[in-house]
Amino acid sequence: PCSQSCLLFNRIYIPNILKFTQGMSVLAATWFIIIQSVDGADLLQDYTALLVISQTDNVIFVVADYGFLGMDLSNAADDVKCAQIEVDDNLVNGRWVRMAKSFSMTLILTVLLSAYTIFAIEQSAGTYFYDNY
């Protein structure tokens, strides 16, 4: 049997870490698409392709929820929509948790700004992409 902190980790922290990783991947892909686009038509085409890929899982969830993929998946989608997690407030709002949140946010901002600064300095020298004009 899993304790309260184990459930908190498995049901809150892991999914949010995966969502964060997905968001960073999409951000990186979007950034590279903008950098490599030559004109507006290419940029629009690339963004349309990204939109189709990113919305596919939402469409499949709705289709499953309506029952077009079988009743088992429809019931599973209903279970996901109705799921609730009860969390001990002392565990979530404690002093160490607030400090961990502040540290995590500071770390994320520092890494993002550092990566952007390094890329900007290197790109100004033409290291990654050469000028097209």
PDB file of C-alpha atoms in Angstrom:
ATOM      1  CA  PRO A   1       0.000   0.000   0.000  1.00  0.00           C
ATOM      2  CA  CYS A   2       1.150   3.460  -0.933  1.00  0.00           C
ATOM      3  CA  SER A   3       1.298   6.239   1.648  1.00  0.00           C
ATOM      4  CA  GLN A   4      -0.204   9.712   1.160  1.00  0.00           C
ATOM      5  CA  SER A   5       3.118  11.155  -0.023  1.00  0.00           C
ATOM      6  CA  CYS A   6       3.577   8.249  -2.454  1.00  0.00           C
ATOM      7  CA  LEU A   7       0.110   8.887  -3.923  1.00  0.00           C
ATOM      8  CA  LEU A   8       0.880  12.600  -4.107  1.00  0.00           C
ATOM      9  CA  PHE A   9       4.064  11.868  -6.018  1.00  0.00           C
ATOM     10  CA  ASN A  10       2.475   9.336  -8.387  1.00  0.00           C
ATOM     11  CA  ARG A  11      -0.693  11.293  -9.125  1.00  0.00           C
ATOM     12  CA  ILE A  12       0.455  14.899  -9.011  1.00  0.00           C
ATOM     13  CA  TYR A  13       4.196  15.274  -9.434  1.00  0.00           C
ATOM     14  CA  ILE A  14       4.841  12.711 -12.184  1.00  0.00           C
ATOM     15  CA  PRO A  15       1.982  13.889 -14.464  1.00  0.00           C
ATOM     16  CA  ASN A  16       2.997  17.528 -13.984  1.00  0.00           C
ATOM     17  CA  ILE A  17       6.646  16.758 -14.703  1.00  0.00           C
ATOM     18  CA  LEU A  18       5.545  15.003 -17.903  1.00  0.00           C
ATOM     19  CA  LYS A  19       3.328  17.968 -18.855  1.00  0.00           C
ATOM     20  CA  PHE A  20       6.237  20.326 -18.226  1.00  0.00           C
ATOM     21  CA  THR A  21       8.514  18.184 -20.394  1.00  0.00           C
ATOM     22  CA  GLN A  22       5.898  18.160 -23.145  1.00  0.00           C
ATOM     23  CA  GLY A  23       5.529  21.937 -22.912  1.00  0.00           C
ATOM     24  CA  MET A  24       9.288  22.475 -23.143  1.00  0.00           C
ATOM     25  CA  SER A  25       9.471  20.159 -26.159  1.00  0.00           C
ATOM     26  CA  VAL A  26       6.693  22.060 -27.928  1.00  0.00           C
ATOM     27  CA  LEU A  27       8.359  25.360 -27.037  1.00  0.00           C
ATOM     28  CA  ALA A  28      11.675  24.180 -28.481  1.00  0.00           C
ATOM     29  CA  ALA A  29      10.044  22.837 -31.646  1.00  0.00           C
ATOM     30  CA  THR A  30       8.079  26.055 -32.114  1.00  0.00           C
ATOM     31  CA  TRP A  31      11.175  28.148 -31.614  1.00  0.00           C
ATOM     32  CA  PHE A  32      13.160  26.181 -34.185  1.00  0.00           C
ATOM     33  CA  ILE A  33      10.282  26.429 -36.668  1.00  0.00           C
ATOM     34  CA  ILE A  34      10.226  30.217 -36.307  1.00  0.00           C
ATOM     35  CA  ILE A  35      14.006  30.427 -36.723  1.00  0.00           C
ATOM     36  CA  GLN A  36      14.042  28.254 -39.847  1.00  0.00           C
ATOM     37  CA  SER A  37      11.024  29.749 -41.614  1.00  0.00           C
ATOM     38  CA  VAL A  38      11.949  31.746 -44.683  1.00  0.00           C
ATOM     39  CA  ASP A  39       8.657  33.533 -45.290  1.00  0.00           C
ATOM     40  CA  GLY A  40       5.160  33.845 -43.880  1.00  0.00           C
ATOM     41  CA  ALA A  41       3.682  31.006 -45.938  1.00  0.00           C
ATOM     42  CA  ASP A  42       6.253  28.531 -44.616  1.00  0.00           C
ATOM     43  CA  LEU A  43       5.647  29.719 -41.073  1.00  0.00           C
ATOM     44  CA  LEU A  44       1.868  29.307 -41.421  1.00  0.00           C
ATOM     45  CA  GLN A  45       2.293  25.844 -42.938  1.00  0.00           C
ATOM     46  CA  ASP A  46       4.613  24.730 -40.141  1.00  0.00           C
ATOM     47  CA  TYR A  47       2.318  26.080 -37.415  1.00  0.00           C
ATOM     48  CA  THR A  48      -0.651  24.325 -38.985  1.00  0.00           C
ATOM     49  CA  ALA A  49       1.246  21.039 -38.906  1.00  0.00           C
ATOM     50  CA  LEU A  50       2.136  21.597 -35.236  1.00  0.00           C
ATOM     51  CA  LEU A  51      -1.495  22.398 -34.412  1.00  0.00           C
ATOM     52  CA  VAL A  52      -2.740  19.206 -36.048  1.00  0.00           C
ATOM     53  CA  ILE A  53      -0.207  17.098 -34.153  1.00  0.00           C
ATOM     54  CA  SER A  54      -0.832  18.762 -30.796  1.00  0.00           C
ATOM     55  CA  GLN A  55      -4.629  18.553 -31.033  1.00  0.00           C
ATOM     56  CA  THR A  56      -4.779  14.910 -32.096  1.00  0.00           C
ATOM     57  CA  ASP A  57      -4.886  13.525 -28.552  1.00  0.00           C
ATOM     58  CA  ASN A  58      -7.694  15.940 -27.589  1.00  0.00           C
ATOM     59  CA  VAL A  59      -9.772  14.844 -30.568  1.00  0.00           C
ATOM     60  CA  ILE A  60      -9.201  11.161 -29.814  1.00  0.00           C
ATOM     61  CA  PHE A  61     -10.234  11.701 -26.174  1.00  0.00           C
ATOM     62  CA  VAL A  62     -13.488  13.384 -27.236  1.00  0.00           C
ATOM     63  CA  VAL A  63     -14.199  10.632 -29.772  1.00  0.00           C
ATOM     64  CA  ALA A  64     -13.600   7.998 -27.092  1.00  0.00           C
ATOM     65  CA  ASP A  65     -15.752   9.931 -24.625  1.00  0.00           C
ATOM     66  CA  TYR A  66     -18.689   9.936 -27.044  1.00  0.00           C
ATOM     67  CA  GLY A  67     -18.400   6.151 -27.384  1.00  0.00           C
ATOM     68  CA  PHE A  68     -17.225   5.907 -30.988  1.00  0.00           C
ATOM     69  CA  LEU A  69     -14.245   3.769 -29.931  1.00  0.00           C
ATOM     70  CA  GLY A  70     -16.247   1.384 -27.776  1.00  0.00           C
ATOM     71  CA  MET A  71     -17.938   1.465 -24.417  1.00  0.00           C
ATOM     72  CA  ASP A  72     -14.805   0.437 -22.505  1.00  0.00           C
ATOM     73  CA  LEU A  73     -12.948   3.563 -23.655  1.00  0.00           C
ATOM     74  CA  SER A  74     -16.043   5.695 -23.129  1.00  0.00           C
ATOM     75  CA  ASN A  75     -16.325   4.497 -19.532  1.00  0.00           C
ATOM     76  CA  ALA A  76     -12.592   5.040 -19.002  1.00  0.00           C
ATOM     77  CA  ALA A  77     -12.915   8.607 -20.325  1.00  0.00           C
ATOM     78  CA  ASP A  78     -15.817   9.220 -17.941  1.00  0.00           C
ATOM     79  CA  ASP A  79     -13.721   7.899 -15.064  1.00  0.00           C
ATOM     80  CA  VAL A  80     -10.896  10.283 -15.984  1.00  0.00           C
ATOM     81  CA  LYS A  81     -13.236  13.263 -16.147  1.00  0.00           C
ATOM     82  CA  CYS A  82     -14.797  12.481 -12.756  1.00  0.00           C
ATOM     83  CA  ALA A  83     -11.583  11.617 -10.908  1.00  0.00           C
ATOM     84  CA  GLN A  84     -10.823  13.614  -7.773  1.00  0.00           C
ATOM     85  CA  ILE A  85      -7.774  13.478  -5.571  1.00  0.00           C
ATOM     86  CA  GLU A  86      -8.005  14.280  -1.895  1.00  0.00           C
ATOM     87  CA  VAL A  87      -4.789  15.778  -0.596  1.00  0.00           C
ATOM     88  CA  ASP A  88      -3.795  16.546   2.959  1.00  0.00           C
ATOM     89  CA  ASP A  89      -3.473  20.363   3.190  1.00  0.00           C
ATOM     90  CA  ASN A  90      -0.641  20.105   5.692  1.00  0.00           C
ATOM     91  CA  LEU A  91       1.366  18.068   3.204  1.00  0.00           C
ATOM     92  CA  VAL A  92       0.783  20.415   0.261  1.00  0.00           C
ATOM     93  CA  ASN A  93       0.941  23.796   2.005  1.00  0.00           C
ATOM     94  CA  GLY A  94       3.874  23.128   4.304  1.00  0.00           C
ATOM     95  CA  ARG A  95       6.937  25.320   4.608  1.00  0.00           C
ATOM     96  CA  TRP A  96       9.210  22.922   2.710  1.00  0.00           C
ATOM     97  CA  VAL A  97       6.745  22.590  -0.154  1.00  0.00           C
ATOM     98  CA  ARG A  98       6.567  26.373  -0.568  1.00  0.00           C
ATOM     99  CA  MET A  99      10.354  26.544  -0.573  1.00  0.00           C
ATOM    100  CA  ALA A 100      10.541  23.713  -3.129  1.00  0.00           C
ATOM    101  CA  LYS A 101       8.056  25.525  -5.382  1.00  0.00           C
ATOM    102  CA  SER A 102      10.052  28.757  -5.196  1.00  0.00           C
ATOM    103  CA  PHE A 103      13.311  26.937  -5.856  1.00  0.00           C
ATOM    104  CA  SER A 104      11.812  25.013  -8.791  1.00  0.00           C
ATOM    105  CA  MET A 105      10.465  28.166 -10.405  1.00  0.00           C
ATOM    106  CA  THR A 106      13.766  29.991  -9.936  1.00  0.00           C
ATOM    107  CA  LEU A 107      15.652  27.020 -11.382  1.00  0.00           C
ATOM    108  CA  ILE A 108      13.371  26.800 -14.415  1.00  0.00           C
ATOM    109  CA  LEU A 109      13.666  30.531 -15.147  1.00  0.00           C
ATOM    110  CA  THR A 110      17.436  30.439 -14.701  1.00  0.00           C
ATOM    111  CA  VAL A 111      17.850  27.494 -17.061  1.00  0.00           C
ATOM    112  CA  LEU A 112      15.567  29.024 -19.708  1.00  0.00           C
ATOM    113  CA  LEU A 113      17.226  32.445 -19.582  1.00  0.00           C
ATOM    114  CA  SER A 114      20.696  30.889 -19.595  1.00  0.00           C
ATOM    115  CA  ALA A 115      19.893  28.723 -22.596  1.00  0.00           C
ATOM    116  CA  TYR A 116      18.382  31.672 -24.448  1.00  0.00           C
ATOM    117  CA  THR A 117      21.399  33.875 -23.684  1.00  0.00           C
ATOM    118  CA  ILE A 118      23.887  31.216 -24.788  1.00  0.00           C
ATOM    119  CA  PHE A 119      21.953  30.587 -27.992  1.00  0.00           C
ATOM    120  CA  ALA A 120      21.653  34.314 -28.738  1.00  0.00           C
ATOM    121  CA  ILE A 121      25.391  34.873 -28.238  1.00  0.00           C
ATOM    122  CA  GLU A 122      26.341  31.865 -30.352  1.00  0.00           C
ATOM    123  CA  GLN A 123      23.830  32.717 -33.065  1.00  0.00           C
ATOM    124  CA  SER A 124      25.107  36.287 -33.323  1.00  0.00           C
ATOM    125  CA  ALA A 125      28.372  34.693 -34.488  1.00  0.00           C
ATOM    126  CA  GLY A 126      26.471  32.484 -36.982  1.00  0.00           C
ATOM    127  CA  THR A 127      27.176  29.225 -35.150  1.00  0.00           C
ATOM    128  CA  TYR A 128      23.754  27.595 -35.569  1.00  0.00           C
ATOM    129  CA  PHE A 129      22.007  29.136 -38.566  1.00  0.00           C
ATOM    130  CA  TYR A 130      23.606  31.159 -41.315  1.00  0.00           C
ATOM    131  CA  ASP A 131      22.076  34.379 -42.629  1.00  0.00           C
ATOM    132  CA  ASN A 132      19.799  33.853 -45.641  1.00  0.00           C
ATOM    133  CA  TYR A 133      20.130  37.411 -46.902  1.00  0.00           C
TER     134      TYR A 133
END
